[in-house]
Coordinates of C-alpha atoms in Angstrom, one line a residue:
X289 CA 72.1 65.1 55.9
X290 CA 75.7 65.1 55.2
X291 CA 76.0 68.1 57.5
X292 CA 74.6 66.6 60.8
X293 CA 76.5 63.7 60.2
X294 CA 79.5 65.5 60.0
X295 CA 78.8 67.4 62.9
X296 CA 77.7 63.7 64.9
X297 CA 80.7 62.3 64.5
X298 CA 82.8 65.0 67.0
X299 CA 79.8 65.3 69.0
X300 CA 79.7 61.9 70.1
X301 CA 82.7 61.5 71.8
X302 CA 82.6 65.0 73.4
X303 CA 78.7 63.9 74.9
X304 CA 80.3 60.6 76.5
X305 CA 83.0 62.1 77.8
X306 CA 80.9 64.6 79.7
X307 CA 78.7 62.1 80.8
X308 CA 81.3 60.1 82.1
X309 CA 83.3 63.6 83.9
X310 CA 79.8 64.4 85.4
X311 CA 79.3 60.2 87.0
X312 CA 82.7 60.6 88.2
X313 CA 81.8 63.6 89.9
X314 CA 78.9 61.9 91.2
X315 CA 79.8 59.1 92.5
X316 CA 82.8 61.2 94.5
X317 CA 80.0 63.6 95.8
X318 CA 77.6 61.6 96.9
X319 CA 79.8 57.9 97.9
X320 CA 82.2 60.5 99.7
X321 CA 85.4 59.3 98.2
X322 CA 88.4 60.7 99.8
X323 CA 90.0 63.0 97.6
X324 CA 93.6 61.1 98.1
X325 CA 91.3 57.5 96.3
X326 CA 89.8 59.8 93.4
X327 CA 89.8 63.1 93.4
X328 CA 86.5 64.6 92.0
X329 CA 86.8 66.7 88.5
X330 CA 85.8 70.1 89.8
X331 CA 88.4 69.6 92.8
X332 CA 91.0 68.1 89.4
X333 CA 89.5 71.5 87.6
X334 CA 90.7 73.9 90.3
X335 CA 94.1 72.6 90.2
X336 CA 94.4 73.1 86.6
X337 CA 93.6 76.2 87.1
X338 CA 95.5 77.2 89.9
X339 CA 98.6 75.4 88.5
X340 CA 97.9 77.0 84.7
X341 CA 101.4 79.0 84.8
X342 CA 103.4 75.5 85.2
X343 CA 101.4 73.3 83.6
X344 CA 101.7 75.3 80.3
X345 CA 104.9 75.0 80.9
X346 CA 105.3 71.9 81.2
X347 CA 103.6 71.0 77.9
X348 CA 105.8 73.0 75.8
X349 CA 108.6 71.4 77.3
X350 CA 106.7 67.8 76.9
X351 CA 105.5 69.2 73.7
X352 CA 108.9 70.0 72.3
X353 CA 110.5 66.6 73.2
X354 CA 107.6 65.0 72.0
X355 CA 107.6 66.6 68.8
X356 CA 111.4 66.8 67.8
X357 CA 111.4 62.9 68.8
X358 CA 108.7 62.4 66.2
X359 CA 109.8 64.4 63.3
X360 CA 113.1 62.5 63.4
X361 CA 111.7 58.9 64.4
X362 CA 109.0 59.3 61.7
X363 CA 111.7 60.8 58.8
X364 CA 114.1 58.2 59.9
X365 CA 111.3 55.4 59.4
X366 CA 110.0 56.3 56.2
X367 CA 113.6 56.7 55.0
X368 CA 114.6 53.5 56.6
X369 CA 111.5 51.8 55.2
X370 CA 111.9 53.0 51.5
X371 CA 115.8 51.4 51.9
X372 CA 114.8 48.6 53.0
X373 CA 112.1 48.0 50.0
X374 CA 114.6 48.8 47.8
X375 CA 117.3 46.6 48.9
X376 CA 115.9 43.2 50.4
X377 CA 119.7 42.3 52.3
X378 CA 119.1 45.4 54.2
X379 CA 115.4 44.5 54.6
X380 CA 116.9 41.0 56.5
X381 CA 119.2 42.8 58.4
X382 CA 117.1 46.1 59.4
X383 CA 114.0 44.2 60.2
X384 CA 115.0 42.1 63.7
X385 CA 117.0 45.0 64.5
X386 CA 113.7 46.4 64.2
X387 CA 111.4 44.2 65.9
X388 CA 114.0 44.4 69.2
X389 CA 113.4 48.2 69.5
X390 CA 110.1 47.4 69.2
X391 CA 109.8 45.8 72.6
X392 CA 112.5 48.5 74.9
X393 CA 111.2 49.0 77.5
X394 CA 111.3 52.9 78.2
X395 CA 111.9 52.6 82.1
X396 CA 114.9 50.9 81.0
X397 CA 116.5 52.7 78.3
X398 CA 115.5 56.3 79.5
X399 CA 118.1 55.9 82.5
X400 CA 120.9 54.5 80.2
X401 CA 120.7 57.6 78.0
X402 CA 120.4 60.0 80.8
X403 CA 124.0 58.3 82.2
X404 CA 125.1 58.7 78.3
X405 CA 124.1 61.8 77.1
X406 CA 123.6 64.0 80.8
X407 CA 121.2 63.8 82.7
X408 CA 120.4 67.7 82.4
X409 CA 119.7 67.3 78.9
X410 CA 116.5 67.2 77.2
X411 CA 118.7 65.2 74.4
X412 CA 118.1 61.7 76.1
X413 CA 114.1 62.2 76.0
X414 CA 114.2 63.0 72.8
X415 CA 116.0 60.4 71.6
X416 CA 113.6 58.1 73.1
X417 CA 110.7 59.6 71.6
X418 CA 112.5 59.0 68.2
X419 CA 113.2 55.4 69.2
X420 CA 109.3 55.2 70.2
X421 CA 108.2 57.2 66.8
X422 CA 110.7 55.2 64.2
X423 CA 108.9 51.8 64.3
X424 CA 105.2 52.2 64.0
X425 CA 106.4 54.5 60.6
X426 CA 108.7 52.0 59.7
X427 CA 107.1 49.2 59.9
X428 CA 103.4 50.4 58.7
X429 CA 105.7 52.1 56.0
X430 CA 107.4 49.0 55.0
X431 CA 104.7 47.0 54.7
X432 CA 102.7 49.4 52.4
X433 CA 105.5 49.7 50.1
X434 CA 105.0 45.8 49.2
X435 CA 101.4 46.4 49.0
X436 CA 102.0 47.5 45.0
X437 CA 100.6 44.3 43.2
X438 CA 103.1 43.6 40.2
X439 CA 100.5 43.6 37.6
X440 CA 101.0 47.6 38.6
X441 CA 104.5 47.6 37.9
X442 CA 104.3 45.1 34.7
X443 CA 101.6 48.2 34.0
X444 CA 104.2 51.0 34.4
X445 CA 106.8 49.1 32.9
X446 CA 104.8 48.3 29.5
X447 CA 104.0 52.3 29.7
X448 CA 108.0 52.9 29.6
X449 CA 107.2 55.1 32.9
X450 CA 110.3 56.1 34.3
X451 CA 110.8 55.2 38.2
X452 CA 109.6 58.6 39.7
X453 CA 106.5 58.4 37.4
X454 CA 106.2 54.9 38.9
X455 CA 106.4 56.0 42.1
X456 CA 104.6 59.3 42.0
X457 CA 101.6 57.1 40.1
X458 CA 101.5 54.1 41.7
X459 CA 103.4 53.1 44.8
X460 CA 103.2 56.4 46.8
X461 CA 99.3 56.4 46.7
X462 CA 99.4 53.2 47.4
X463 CA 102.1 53.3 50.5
X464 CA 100.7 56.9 51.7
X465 CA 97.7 55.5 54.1
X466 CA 100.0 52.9 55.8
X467 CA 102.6 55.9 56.3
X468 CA 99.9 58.1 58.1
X469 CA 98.7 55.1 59.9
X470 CA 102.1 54.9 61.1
X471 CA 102.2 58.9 62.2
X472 CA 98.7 58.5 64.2
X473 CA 100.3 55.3 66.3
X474 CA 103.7 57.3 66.5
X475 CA 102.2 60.5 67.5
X476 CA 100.6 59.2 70.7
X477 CA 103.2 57.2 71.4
X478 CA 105.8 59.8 71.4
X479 CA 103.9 61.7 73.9
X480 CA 103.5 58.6 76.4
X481 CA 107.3 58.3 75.9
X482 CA 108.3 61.8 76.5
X483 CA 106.2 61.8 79.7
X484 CA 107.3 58.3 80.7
X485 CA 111.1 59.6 80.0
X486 CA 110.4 62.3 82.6
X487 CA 109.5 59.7 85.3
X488 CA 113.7 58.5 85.7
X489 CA 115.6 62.0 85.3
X490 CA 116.7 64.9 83.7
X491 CA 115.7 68.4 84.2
X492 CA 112.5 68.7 86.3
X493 CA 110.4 71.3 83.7
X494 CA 107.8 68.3 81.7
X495 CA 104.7 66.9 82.5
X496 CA 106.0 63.7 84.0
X497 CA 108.6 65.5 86.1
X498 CA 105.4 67.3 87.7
X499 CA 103.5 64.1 88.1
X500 CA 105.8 62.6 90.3
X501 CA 106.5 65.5 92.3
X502 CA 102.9 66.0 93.0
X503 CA 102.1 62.3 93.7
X504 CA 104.8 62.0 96.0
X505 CA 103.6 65.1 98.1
X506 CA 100.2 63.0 98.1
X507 CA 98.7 66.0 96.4
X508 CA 96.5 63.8 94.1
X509 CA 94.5 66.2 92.5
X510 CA 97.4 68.4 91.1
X511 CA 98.8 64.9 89.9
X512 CA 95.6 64.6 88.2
X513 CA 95.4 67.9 86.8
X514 CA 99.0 67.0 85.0
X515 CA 97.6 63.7 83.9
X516 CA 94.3 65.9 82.2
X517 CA 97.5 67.9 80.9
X518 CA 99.3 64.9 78.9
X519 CA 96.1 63.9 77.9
X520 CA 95.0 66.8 76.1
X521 CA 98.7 66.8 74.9
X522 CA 98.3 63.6 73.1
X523 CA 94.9 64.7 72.0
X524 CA 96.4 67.8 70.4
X525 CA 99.4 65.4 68.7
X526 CA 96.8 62.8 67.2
X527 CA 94.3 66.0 65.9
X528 CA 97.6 67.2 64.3
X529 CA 98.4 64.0 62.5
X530 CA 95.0 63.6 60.9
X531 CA 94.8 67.0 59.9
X532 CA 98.2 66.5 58.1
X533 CA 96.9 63.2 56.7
X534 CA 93.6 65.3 55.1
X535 CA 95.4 67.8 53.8
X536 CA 97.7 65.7 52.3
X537 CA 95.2 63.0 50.7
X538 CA 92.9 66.5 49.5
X539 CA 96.6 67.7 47.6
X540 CA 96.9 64.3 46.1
X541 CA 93.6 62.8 45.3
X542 CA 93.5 62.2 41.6
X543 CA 92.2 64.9 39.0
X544 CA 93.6 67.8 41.3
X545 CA 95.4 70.0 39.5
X546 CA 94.7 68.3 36.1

């Protein structure tokens, strides 16, 4: 029982999303929708294939902005976050600061940086996609760190548990699932910001570079084969972070080891 289940839960998703590809193709067919409206899967299919060369390409360079942004945002939030626990003066200062990121828009900040830091740099992109990754982590970090009740630390305390013990027994478990909650938000995110990024400058090698290029030349479909590319990117990034956050809750769950 346990078994099917297990194997329903990825099945489901997959089954709508083919019956949704095959309506889509469908409704192009059979309503003749002009290709340069809504270009039909199989004609989208082709163009991933024909364009397979660049658009693999194109991910690694996506996917390497993308990922470099996210290692450094997260580190920097959970860092940042465990800081700002600590010490609450640096928690009122760090938090507004905080909050104002929070609502950058990309189409404005990727330009600035592009001026700053040369605009045939990958540098610019990637420090947007740290800006982007830093405060989902932070913030879902932050806010699990205060999630220890004190009758845990008067508990620890009474035990003459040193701080790591404290830590290591009570407020990491207890501050890990709001960290990873973080990572799933920031791993999407970084993605739509790397590919976003590409949209204003820089050199012309990632997925959004290749959007634009192709939408401009009114060749939809090959705009839409990139599109199925970021997708799958993001797709790949999220898949990433929950395997991560598994193999990390199987390492710590209590008992092991004991």
């Amino acid at each position: 029982m346990n078994a099917r289940a297990d194997l329903a839960r990825p099945a489901a998703p997959v089954v709508l999303a083919l019956v949704l590809v095959g309506l889509w193709q469908a409704v192009v067919v059979v309503a003749g929708v002009p290709a340069f409206l809504l270009p039909s899967p199989s004609h989208i299919g082709s163009e991933v294939v024909a364009m397979w060369p660049t658009l693999s390409g194109a991910l690694v360079a996506t996917g390497l902005n993308a990922f470099v942004g996210l290692a450094v945002g997260a580190l920097g939030g959970v860092l940042g976050a465990v800081v700002a626990n600590a010490l609450p003066v640096v928690r009122q200062m760090v938090s507004p600061l905080v909050a104002g990121l929070a609502v950058v828009p990309i189409v404005a900040l990727a330009p600035v940086l592009y001026t700053m830091l040369g605009a045939d740099s990958e540098m610019a992109r990637r420090v947007v996609c740290g800006i982007t990754a830093f405060v989902p982590v932070f913030i879902t970090t932050l806010r699990g760190l205060q999630q220890v009740r004190p009758v845990h630390r008067d508990l620890m305390r009474v035990y003459a548990a040193s701080s790591l013990q404290a830590a290591r027994a009570v407020t990491v478990p207890t501050a890990l699932p709001f960290v990873f909650t973080g990572l799933r938000l920031a791993s999407s995110l970084s993605v739509i910001a790397a590919i976003v990024a590409e949209y204003f400058g820089g050199p012309r090698t990632g997925i959004g570079s290749f959007i634009t290029t192709a939408a401009a030349g009114s060749n939809y479909a090959r705009a839409w084969a990139f599109v199925v590319g970021g997708i799958v990117l993001g797709l790949v990034f999220y898949a990433v972070s929950l395997g991560l956050e598994s193999l990390v809750r199987r390492r710590t769950a209590p008992g092991r080891g004991a």
